[in-house]
Every structure is written in structure tokens, then in C-alpha cells.
PDB file of C-alpha atoms and ligand atoms in Angstrom:
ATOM      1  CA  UNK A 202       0.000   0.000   0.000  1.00 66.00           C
ATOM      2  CA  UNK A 203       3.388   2.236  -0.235  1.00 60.00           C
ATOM      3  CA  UNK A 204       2.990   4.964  -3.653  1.00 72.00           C
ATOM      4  CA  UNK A 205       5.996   6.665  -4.247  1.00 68.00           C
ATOM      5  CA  UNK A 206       4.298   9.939  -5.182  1.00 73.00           C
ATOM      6  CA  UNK A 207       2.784  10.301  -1.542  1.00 84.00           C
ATOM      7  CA  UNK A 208       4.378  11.964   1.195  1.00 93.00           C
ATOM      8  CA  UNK A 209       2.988   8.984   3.309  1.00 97.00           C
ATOM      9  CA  UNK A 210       2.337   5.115   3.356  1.00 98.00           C
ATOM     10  CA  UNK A 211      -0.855   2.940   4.664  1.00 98.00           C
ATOM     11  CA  UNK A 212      -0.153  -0.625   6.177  1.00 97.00           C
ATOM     12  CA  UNK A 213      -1.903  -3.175   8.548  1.00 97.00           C
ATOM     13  CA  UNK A 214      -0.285  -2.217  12.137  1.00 95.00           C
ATOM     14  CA  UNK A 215       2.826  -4.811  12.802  1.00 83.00           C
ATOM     15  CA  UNK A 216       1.579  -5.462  16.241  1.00 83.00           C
ATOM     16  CA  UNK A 217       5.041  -6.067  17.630  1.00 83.00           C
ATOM     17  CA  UNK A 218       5.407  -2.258  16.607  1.00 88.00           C
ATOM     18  CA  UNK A 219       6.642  -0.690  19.880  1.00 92.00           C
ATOM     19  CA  UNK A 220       5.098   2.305  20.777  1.00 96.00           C
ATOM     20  CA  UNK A 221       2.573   1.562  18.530  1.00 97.00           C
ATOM     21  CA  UNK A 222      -0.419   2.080  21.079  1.00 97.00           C
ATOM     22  CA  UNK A 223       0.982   5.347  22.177  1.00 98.00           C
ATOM     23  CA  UNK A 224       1.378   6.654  18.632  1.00 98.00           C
ATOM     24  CA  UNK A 225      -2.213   5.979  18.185  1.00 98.00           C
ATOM     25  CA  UNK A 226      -3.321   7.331  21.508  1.00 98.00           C
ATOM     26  CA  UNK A 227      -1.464  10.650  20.644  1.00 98.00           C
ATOM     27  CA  UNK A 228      -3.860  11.172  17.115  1.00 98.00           C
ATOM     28  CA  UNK A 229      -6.868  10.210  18.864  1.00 98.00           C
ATOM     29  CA  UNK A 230      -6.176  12.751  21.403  1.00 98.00           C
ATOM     30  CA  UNK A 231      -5.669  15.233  19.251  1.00 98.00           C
ATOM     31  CA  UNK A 232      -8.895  14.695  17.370  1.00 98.00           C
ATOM     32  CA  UNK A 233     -10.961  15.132  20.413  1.00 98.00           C
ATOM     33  CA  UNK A 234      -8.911  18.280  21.284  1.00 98.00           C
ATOM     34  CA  UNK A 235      -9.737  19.312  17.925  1.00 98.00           C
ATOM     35  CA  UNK A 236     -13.161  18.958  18.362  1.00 98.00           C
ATOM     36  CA  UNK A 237     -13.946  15.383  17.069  1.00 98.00           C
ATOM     37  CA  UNK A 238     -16.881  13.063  18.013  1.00 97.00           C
ATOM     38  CA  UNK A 239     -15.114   9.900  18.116  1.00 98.00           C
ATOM     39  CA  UNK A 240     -16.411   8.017  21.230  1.00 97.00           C
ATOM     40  CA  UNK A 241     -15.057  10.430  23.706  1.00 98.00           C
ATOM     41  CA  UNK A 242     -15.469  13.370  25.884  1.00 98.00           C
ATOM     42  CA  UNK A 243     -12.988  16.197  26.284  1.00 98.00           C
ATOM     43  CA  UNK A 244     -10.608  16.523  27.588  1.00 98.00           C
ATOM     44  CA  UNK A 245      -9.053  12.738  26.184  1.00 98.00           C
ATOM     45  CA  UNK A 246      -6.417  11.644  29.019  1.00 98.00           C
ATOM     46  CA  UNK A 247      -3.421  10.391  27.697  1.00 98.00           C
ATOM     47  CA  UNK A 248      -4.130   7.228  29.660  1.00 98.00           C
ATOM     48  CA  UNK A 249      -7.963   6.843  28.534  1.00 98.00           C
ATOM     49  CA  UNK A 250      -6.563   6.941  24.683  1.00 98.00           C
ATOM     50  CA  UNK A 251      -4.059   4.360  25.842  1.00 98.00           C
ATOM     51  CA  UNK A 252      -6.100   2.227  27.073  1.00 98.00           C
ATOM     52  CA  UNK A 253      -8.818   2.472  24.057  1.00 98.00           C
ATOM     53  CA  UNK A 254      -5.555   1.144  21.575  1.00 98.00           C
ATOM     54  CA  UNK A 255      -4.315  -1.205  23.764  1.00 96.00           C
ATOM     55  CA  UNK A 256      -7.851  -2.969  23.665  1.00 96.00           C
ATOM     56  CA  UNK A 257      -8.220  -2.307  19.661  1.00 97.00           C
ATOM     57  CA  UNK A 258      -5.098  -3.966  19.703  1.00 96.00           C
ATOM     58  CA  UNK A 259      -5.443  -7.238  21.446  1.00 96.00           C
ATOM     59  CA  UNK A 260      -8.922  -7.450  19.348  1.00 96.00           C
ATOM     60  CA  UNK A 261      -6.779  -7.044  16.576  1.00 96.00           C
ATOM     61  CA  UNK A 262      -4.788  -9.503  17.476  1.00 95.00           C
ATOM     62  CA  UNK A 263      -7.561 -11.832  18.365  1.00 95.00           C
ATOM     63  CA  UNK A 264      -8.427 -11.580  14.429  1.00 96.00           C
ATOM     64  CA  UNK A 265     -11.660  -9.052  15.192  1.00 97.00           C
ATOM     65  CA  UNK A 266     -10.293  -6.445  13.414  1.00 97.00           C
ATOM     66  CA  UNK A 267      -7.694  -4.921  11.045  1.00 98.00           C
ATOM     67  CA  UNK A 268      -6.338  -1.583  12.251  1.00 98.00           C
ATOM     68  CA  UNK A 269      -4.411   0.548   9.575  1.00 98.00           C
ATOM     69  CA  UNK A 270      -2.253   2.885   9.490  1.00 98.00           C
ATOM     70  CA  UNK A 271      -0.597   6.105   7.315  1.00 98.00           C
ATOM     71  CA  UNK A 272       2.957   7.125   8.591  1.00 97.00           C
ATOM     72  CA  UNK A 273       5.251   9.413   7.026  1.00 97.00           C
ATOM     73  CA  UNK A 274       9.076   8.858   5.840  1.00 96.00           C
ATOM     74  CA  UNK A 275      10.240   9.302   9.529  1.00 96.00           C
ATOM     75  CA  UNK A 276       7.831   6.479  10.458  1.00 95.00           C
ATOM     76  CA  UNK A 277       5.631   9.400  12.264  1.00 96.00           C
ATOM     77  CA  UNK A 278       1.807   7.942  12.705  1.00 97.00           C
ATOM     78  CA  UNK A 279      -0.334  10.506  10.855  1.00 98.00           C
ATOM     79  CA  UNK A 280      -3.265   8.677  10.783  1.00 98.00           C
ATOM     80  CA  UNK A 281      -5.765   5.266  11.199  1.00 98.00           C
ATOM     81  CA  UNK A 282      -8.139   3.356  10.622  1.00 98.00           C
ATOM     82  CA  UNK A 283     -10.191   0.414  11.612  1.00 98.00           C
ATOM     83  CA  UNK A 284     -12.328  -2.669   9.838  1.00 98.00           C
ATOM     84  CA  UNK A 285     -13.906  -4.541  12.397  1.00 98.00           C
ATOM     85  CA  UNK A 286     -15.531  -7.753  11.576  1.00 98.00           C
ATOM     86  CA  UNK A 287     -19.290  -7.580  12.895  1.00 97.00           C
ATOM     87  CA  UNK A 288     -19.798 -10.126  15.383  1.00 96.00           C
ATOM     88  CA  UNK A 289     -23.121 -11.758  14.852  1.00 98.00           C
ATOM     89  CA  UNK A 290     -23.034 -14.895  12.981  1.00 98.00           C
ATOM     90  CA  UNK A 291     -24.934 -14.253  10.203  1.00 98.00           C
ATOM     91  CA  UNK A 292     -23.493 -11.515   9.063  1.00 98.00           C
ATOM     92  CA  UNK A 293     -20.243 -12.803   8.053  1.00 98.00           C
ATOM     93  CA  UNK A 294     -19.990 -10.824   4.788  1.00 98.00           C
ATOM     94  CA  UNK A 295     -20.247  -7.612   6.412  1.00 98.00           C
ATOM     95  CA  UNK A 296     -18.067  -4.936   8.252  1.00 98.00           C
ATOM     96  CA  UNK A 297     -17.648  -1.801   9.674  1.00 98.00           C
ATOM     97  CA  UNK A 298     -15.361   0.607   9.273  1.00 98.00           C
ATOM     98  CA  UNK A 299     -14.621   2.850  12.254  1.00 98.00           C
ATOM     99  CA  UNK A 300     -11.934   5.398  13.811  1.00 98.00           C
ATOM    100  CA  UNK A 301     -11.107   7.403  11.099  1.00 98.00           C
ATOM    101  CA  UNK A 302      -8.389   9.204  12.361  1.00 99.00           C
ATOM    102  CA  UNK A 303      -6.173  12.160  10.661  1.00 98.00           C
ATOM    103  CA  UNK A 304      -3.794  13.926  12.892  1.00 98.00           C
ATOM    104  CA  UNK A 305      -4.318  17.798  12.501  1.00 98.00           C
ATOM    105  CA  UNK A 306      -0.964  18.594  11.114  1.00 98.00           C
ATOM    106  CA  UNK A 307      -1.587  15.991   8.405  1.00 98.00           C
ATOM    107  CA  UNK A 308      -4.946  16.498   6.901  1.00 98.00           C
ATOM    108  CA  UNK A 309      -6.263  18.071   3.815  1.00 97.00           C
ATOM    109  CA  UNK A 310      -3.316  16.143   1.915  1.00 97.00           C
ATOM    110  CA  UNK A 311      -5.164  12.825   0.947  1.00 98.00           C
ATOM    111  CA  UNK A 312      -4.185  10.960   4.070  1.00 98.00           C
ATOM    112  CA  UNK A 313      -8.105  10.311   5.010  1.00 98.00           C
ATOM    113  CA  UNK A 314      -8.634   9.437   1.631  1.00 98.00           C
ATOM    114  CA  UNK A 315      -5.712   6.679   1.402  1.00 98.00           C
ATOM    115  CA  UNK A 316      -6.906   5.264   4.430  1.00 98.00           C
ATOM    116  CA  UNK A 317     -10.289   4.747   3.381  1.00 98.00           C
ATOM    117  CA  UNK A 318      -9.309   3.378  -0.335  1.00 98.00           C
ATOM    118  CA  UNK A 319      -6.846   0.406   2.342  1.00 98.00           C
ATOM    119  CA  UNK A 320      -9.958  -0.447   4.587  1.00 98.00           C
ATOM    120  CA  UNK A 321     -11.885  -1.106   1.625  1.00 98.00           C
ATOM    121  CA  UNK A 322      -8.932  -3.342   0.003  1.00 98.00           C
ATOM    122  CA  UNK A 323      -9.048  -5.157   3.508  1.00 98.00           C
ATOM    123  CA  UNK A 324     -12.067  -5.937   3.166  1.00 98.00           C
ATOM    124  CA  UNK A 325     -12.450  -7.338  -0.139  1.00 98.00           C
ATOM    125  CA  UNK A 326      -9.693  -8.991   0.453  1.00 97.00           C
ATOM    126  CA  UNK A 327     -11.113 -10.975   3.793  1.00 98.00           C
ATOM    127  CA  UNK A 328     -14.114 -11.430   1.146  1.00 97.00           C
ATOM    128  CA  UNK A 329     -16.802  -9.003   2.860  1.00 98.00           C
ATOM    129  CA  UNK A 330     -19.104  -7.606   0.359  1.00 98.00           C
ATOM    130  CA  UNK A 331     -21.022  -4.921   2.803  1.00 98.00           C
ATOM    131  CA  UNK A 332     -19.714  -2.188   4.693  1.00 98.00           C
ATOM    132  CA  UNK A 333     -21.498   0.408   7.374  1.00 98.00           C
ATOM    133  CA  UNK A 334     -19.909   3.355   9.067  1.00 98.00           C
ATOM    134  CA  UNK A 335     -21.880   6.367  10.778  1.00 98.00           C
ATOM    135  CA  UNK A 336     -20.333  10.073  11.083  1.00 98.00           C
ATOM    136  CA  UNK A 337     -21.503  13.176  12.746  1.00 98.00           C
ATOM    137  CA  UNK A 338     -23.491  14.772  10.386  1.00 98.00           C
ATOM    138  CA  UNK A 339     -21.604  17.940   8.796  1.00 98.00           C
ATOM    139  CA  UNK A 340     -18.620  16.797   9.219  1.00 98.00           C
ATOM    140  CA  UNK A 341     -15.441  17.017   7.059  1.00 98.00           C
ATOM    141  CA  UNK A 342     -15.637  12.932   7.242  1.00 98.00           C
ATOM    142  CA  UNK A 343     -18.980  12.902   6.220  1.00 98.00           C
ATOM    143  CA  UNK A 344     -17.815  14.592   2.789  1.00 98.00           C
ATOM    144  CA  UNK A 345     -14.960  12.439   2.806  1.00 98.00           C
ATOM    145  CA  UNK A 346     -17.565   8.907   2.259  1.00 98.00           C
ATOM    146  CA  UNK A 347     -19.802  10.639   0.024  1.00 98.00           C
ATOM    147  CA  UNK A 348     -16.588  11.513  -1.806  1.00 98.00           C
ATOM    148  CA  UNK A 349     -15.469   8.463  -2.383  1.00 98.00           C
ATOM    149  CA  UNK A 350     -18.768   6.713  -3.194  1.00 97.00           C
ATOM    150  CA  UNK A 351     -20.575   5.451  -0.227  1.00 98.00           C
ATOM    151  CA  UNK A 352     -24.478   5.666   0.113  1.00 98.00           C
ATOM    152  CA  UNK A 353     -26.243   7.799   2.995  1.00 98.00           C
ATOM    153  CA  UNK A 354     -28.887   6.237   4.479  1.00 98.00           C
ATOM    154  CA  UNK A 355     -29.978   8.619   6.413  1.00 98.00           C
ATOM    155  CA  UNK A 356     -29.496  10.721   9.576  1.00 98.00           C
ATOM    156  CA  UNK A 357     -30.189  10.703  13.176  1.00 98.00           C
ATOM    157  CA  UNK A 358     -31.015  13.402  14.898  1.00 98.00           C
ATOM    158  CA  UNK A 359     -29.152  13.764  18.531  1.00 98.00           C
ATOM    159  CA  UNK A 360     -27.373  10.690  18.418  1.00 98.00           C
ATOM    160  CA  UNK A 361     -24.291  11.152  20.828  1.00 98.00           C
ATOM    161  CA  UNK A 362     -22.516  13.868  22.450  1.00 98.00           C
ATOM    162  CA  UNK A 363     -19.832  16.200  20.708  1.00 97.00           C
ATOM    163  CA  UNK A 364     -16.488  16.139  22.836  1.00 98.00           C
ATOM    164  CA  UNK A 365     -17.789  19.727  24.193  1.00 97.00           C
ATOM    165  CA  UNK A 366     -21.411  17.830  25.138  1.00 98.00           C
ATOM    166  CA  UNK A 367     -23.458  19.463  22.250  1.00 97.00           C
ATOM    167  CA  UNK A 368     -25.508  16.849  20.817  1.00 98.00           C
ATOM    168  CA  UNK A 369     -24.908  16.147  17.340  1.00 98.00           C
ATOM    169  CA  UNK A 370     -26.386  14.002  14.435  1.00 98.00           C
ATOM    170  CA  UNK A 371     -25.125  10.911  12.547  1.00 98.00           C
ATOM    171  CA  UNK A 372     -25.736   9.891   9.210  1.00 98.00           C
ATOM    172  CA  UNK A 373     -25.350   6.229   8.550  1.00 98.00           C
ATOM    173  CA  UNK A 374     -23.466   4.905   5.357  1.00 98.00           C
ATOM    174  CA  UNK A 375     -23.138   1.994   3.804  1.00 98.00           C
ATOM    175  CA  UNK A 376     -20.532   0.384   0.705  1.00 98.00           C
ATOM    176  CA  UNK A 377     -21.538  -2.721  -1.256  1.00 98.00           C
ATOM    177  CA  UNK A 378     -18.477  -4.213  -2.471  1.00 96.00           C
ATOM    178  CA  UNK A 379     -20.797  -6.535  -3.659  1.00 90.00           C
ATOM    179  CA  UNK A 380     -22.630  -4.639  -6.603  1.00 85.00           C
ATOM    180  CA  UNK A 381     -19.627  -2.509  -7.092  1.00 85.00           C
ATOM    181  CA  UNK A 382     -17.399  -5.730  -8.378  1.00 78.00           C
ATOM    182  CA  UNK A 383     -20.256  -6.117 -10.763  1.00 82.00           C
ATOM    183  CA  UNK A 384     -20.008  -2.398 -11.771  1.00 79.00           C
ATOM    184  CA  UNK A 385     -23.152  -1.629 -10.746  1.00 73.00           C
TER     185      UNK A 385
HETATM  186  C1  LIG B 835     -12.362  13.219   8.346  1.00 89.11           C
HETATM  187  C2  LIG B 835     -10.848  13.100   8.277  1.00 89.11           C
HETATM  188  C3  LIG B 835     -10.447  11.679   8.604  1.00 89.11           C
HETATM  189  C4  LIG B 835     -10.369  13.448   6.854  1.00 89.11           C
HETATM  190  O1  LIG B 835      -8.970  13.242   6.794  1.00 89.11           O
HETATM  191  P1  LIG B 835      -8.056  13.992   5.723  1.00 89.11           P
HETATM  192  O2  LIG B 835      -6.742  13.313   5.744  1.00 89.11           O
HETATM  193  O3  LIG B 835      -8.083  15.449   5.931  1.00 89.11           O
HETATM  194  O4  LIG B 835      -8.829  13.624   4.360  1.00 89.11           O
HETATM  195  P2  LIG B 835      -8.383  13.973   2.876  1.00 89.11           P
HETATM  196  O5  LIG B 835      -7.116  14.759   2.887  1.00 89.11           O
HETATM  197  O6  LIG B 835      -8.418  12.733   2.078  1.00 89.11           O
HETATM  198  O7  LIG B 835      -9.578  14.893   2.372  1.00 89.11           O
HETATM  199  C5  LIG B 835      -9.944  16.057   3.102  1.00 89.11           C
HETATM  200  C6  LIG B 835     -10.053  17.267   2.170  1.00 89.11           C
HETATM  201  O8  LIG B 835      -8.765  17.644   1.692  1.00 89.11           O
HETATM  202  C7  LIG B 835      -8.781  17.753   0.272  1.00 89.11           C
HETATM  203  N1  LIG B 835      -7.446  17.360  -0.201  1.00 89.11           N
HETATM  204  C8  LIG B 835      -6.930  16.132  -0.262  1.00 89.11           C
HETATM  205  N2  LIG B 835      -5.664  16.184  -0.731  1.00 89.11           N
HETATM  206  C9  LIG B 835      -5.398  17.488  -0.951  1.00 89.11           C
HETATM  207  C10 LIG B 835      -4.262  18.183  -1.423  1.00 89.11           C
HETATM  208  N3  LIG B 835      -3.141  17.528  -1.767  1.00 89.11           N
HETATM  209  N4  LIG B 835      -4.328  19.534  -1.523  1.00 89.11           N
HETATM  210  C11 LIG B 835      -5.455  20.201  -1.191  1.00 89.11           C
HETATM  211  N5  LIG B 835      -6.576  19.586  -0.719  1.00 89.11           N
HETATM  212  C12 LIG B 835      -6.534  18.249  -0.610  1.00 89.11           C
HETATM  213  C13 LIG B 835      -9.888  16.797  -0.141  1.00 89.11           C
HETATM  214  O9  LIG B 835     -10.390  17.091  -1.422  1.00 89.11           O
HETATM  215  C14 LIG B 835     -10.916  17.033   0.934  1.00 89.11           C
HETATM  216  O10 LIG B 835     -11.610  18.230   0.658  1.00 89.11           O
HETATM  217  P3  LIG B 835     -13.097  18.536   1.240  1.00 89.11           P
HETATM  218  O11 LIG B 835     -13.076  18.275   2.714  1.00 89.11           O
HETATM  219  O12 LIG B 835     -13.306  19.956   0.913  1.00 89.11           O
HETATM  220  O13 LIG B 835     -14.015  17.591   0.546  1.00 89.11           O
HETATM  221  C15 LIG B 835     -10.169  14.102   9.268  1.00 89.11           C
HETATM  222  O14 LIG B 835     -10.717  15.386   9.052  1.00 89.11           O
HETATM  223  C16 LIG B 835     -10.333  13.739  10.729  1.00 89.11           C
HETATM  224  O15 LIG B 835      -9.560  12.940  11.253  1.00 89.11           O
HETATM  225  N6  LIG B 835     -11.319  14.314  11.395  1.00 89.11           N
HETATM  226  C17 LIG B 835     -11.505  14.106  12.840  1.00 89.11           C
HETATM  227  C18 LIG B 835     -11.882  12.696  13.192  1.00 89.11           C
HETATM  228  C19 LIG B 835     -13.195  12.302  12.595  1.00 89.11           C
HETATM  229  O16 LIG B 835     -14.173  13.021  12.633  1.00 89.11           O
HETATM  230  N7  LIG B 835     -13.206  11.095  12.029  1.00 89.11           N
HETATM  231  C20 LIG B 835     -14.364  10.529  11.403  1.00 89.11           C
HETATM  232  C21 LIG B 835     -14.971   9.519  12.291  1.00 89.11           C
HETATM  233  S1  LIG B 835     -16.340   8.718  11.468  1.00 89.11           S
END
């Protein structure tokens, strides 16, 4: 997943990686500090975030997940994302895709965009043909899916708490990977 005209790289987290957890509790941080609704209130302790990756990380392990990552030449995590398997048992074919996360200093450059075009690889890849995300409604992520093809279903009004405890709305999306391999 490495183009040599990008400033950056995507690959599956090597979860031997040291410091990997940390790297990824620094960028979620920052998102909430920048005003994010990703799961958590602000302010984000450094050991809350921590403790979010090092769970994400033994699912990961336990072959729940896939967590991704973009990292720069110096190795520096600028962003991630997650394709999690959905648990029930008869919905093998489908997954979600979840924590989207771009660093501040590294957005607006295609970062989100790369990680989104990887989590969709990963899936077809692990042969899932549906996948569901939900973002707040508005947001620069929400432009980001329609962007790059994904179908709104619609939007819930009030569904969770902002990180400054406004409530905000979601609007559900969905991917076939499916009908799109039949070009449809
Ligand atoms: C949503 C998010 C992941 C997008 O990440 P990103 O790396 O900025 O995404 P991209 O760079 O691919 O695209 C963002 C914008 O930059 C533009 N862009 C991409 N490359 C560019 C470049 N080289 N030069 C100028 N603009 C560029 C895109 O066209 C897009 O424009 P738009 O927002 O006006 O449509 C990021 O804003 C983020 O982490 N937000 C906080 C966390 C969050 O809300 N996550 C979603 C959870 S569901």
C-alpha cells in the first residue's frame, strides 16, 4: 500500500510495533482536542486513549479487526483506521469501518482518503461484500464517504454527544463491495 508519489504510506499495524499504542493514543487525542466526536469526551487523558488502543489492539490480534495505518518517511503515525468484523453470525460478509483518524498537522493532503481506499482493500480482500460506518453529520468525514462513493442512508437526529457535550447528528453509510465488483 506504499505509492511513491505520496508523502505517506498505509499498512496493517505490525503489532510487535513498539510504541505503537501510544502513537495511536497521541492522534486520537488530538482529534478530540480538535473537536472530534469519536467516542469520547474532552478533555481525552493520555491514559484513557491508551487504554482504548491497547484494547483495539489485542482485538486485533484476536483476528476481530484490522487496524491501519498512514505514517510518514520518519515512520511518524499521521493517521488510522479500523475494519472490524461484525460479530453476529450471520453476518459474516459484512463490516464496519470505524476510527477514522487524521492527525491535525496531516490532513487536507489525501491521508483520510488513502486510508479509506486500504480499509476497503481489507475488506475485499477478507471477502466481505457490505460495509457500514456512521459520522456526525456535517462533518469534514462525512464529505470524505460521500466523496469516495458510499451511500447515505440517512441521519439521526441527537445521536451522541460532541467532545464539548453538544448533541450532534449521525448519518449512517453503507458500501456494497458486492454490486460494485459487478459495476453496478
Ligand atoms: C475526516 C478526516 C479523517 C479526513 O482526513 P483527511 O486526511 O483530511 O482527508 P483527505 O485529505 O483525504 O480529504 C480532506 C479534504 O482535503 C482535500 N485534499 C486532499 N488532498 C489534498 C491536497 N493535496 N491539496 C489540497 N486539498 C486536498 C480533499 O479534497 C478534501 O476536501 P473537502 O473536505 O473539501 O471535501 C479528518 O478530518 C479527521 O480525522 N477528522 C476528525 C476525526 C473524525 O471526525 N473522524 C471521522 C470519524 S467517522
Amino acid at each position: 500500500m506504499s505509492d511513491p508519489d505520496r508523502a505517506f504510506s498505509v499498512r496493517r499495524v505490525d503489532y510487535a510495533d513498539t510504541g505503537i499504542a501510544e502513537a495511536l493514543a497521541s492522534v486520537l487525542v488530538d482529534c478530540v482536542e480538535g473537536g472530534a466526536s469519536v467516542t469520547f469526551l474532552h478533555p481525552l487523558s493520555s491514559a484513557k486513549a491508551l487504554t482504548f488502543w491497547t484494547d483495539a489492539l489485542a482485538s486485533a490480534r484476536r483476528g476481530e479487526r484490522v487496524v491501519l495505518v498512514a505514517e510518514d518517511a520518519s515512520g511518524s503515525i499521521m493517521g488510522t483506521v479500523q475494519v472490524v468484523n461484525a460479530p453476529a453470525e450471520n453476518q459474516p460478509h459484512r463490516a464496519d469501518v470505524a476510527k477514522m483518524l487524521v492527525h491535525r498537522r496531516a490532513r487536507r493532503t489525501g491521508v483520510g482518503a488513502a486510508l479509506l481506499h486500504a480499509a476497503e482493500t481489507v475488506a475485499r480482500d477478507a471477502g466481505k461484500t457490505l460495509l457500514v460506518l456512521d459520522t456526525v453529520t456535517g462533518s469534514d468525514a462525512e464529505r470524505l464517504y460521500a466523496r469516495l462513493g458510499w451511500q447515505r442512508c440517512g441521519t439521526i437526529p441527537g445521536y451522541a454527544l460532541g467532545p464539548h457535550g453538544e448533541l450532534c447528528s449521525t448519518t449512517v453509510f453503507y458500501k456494497s463491495l458486492f454490486y460494485e465488483s459487478l459495476g453496478e
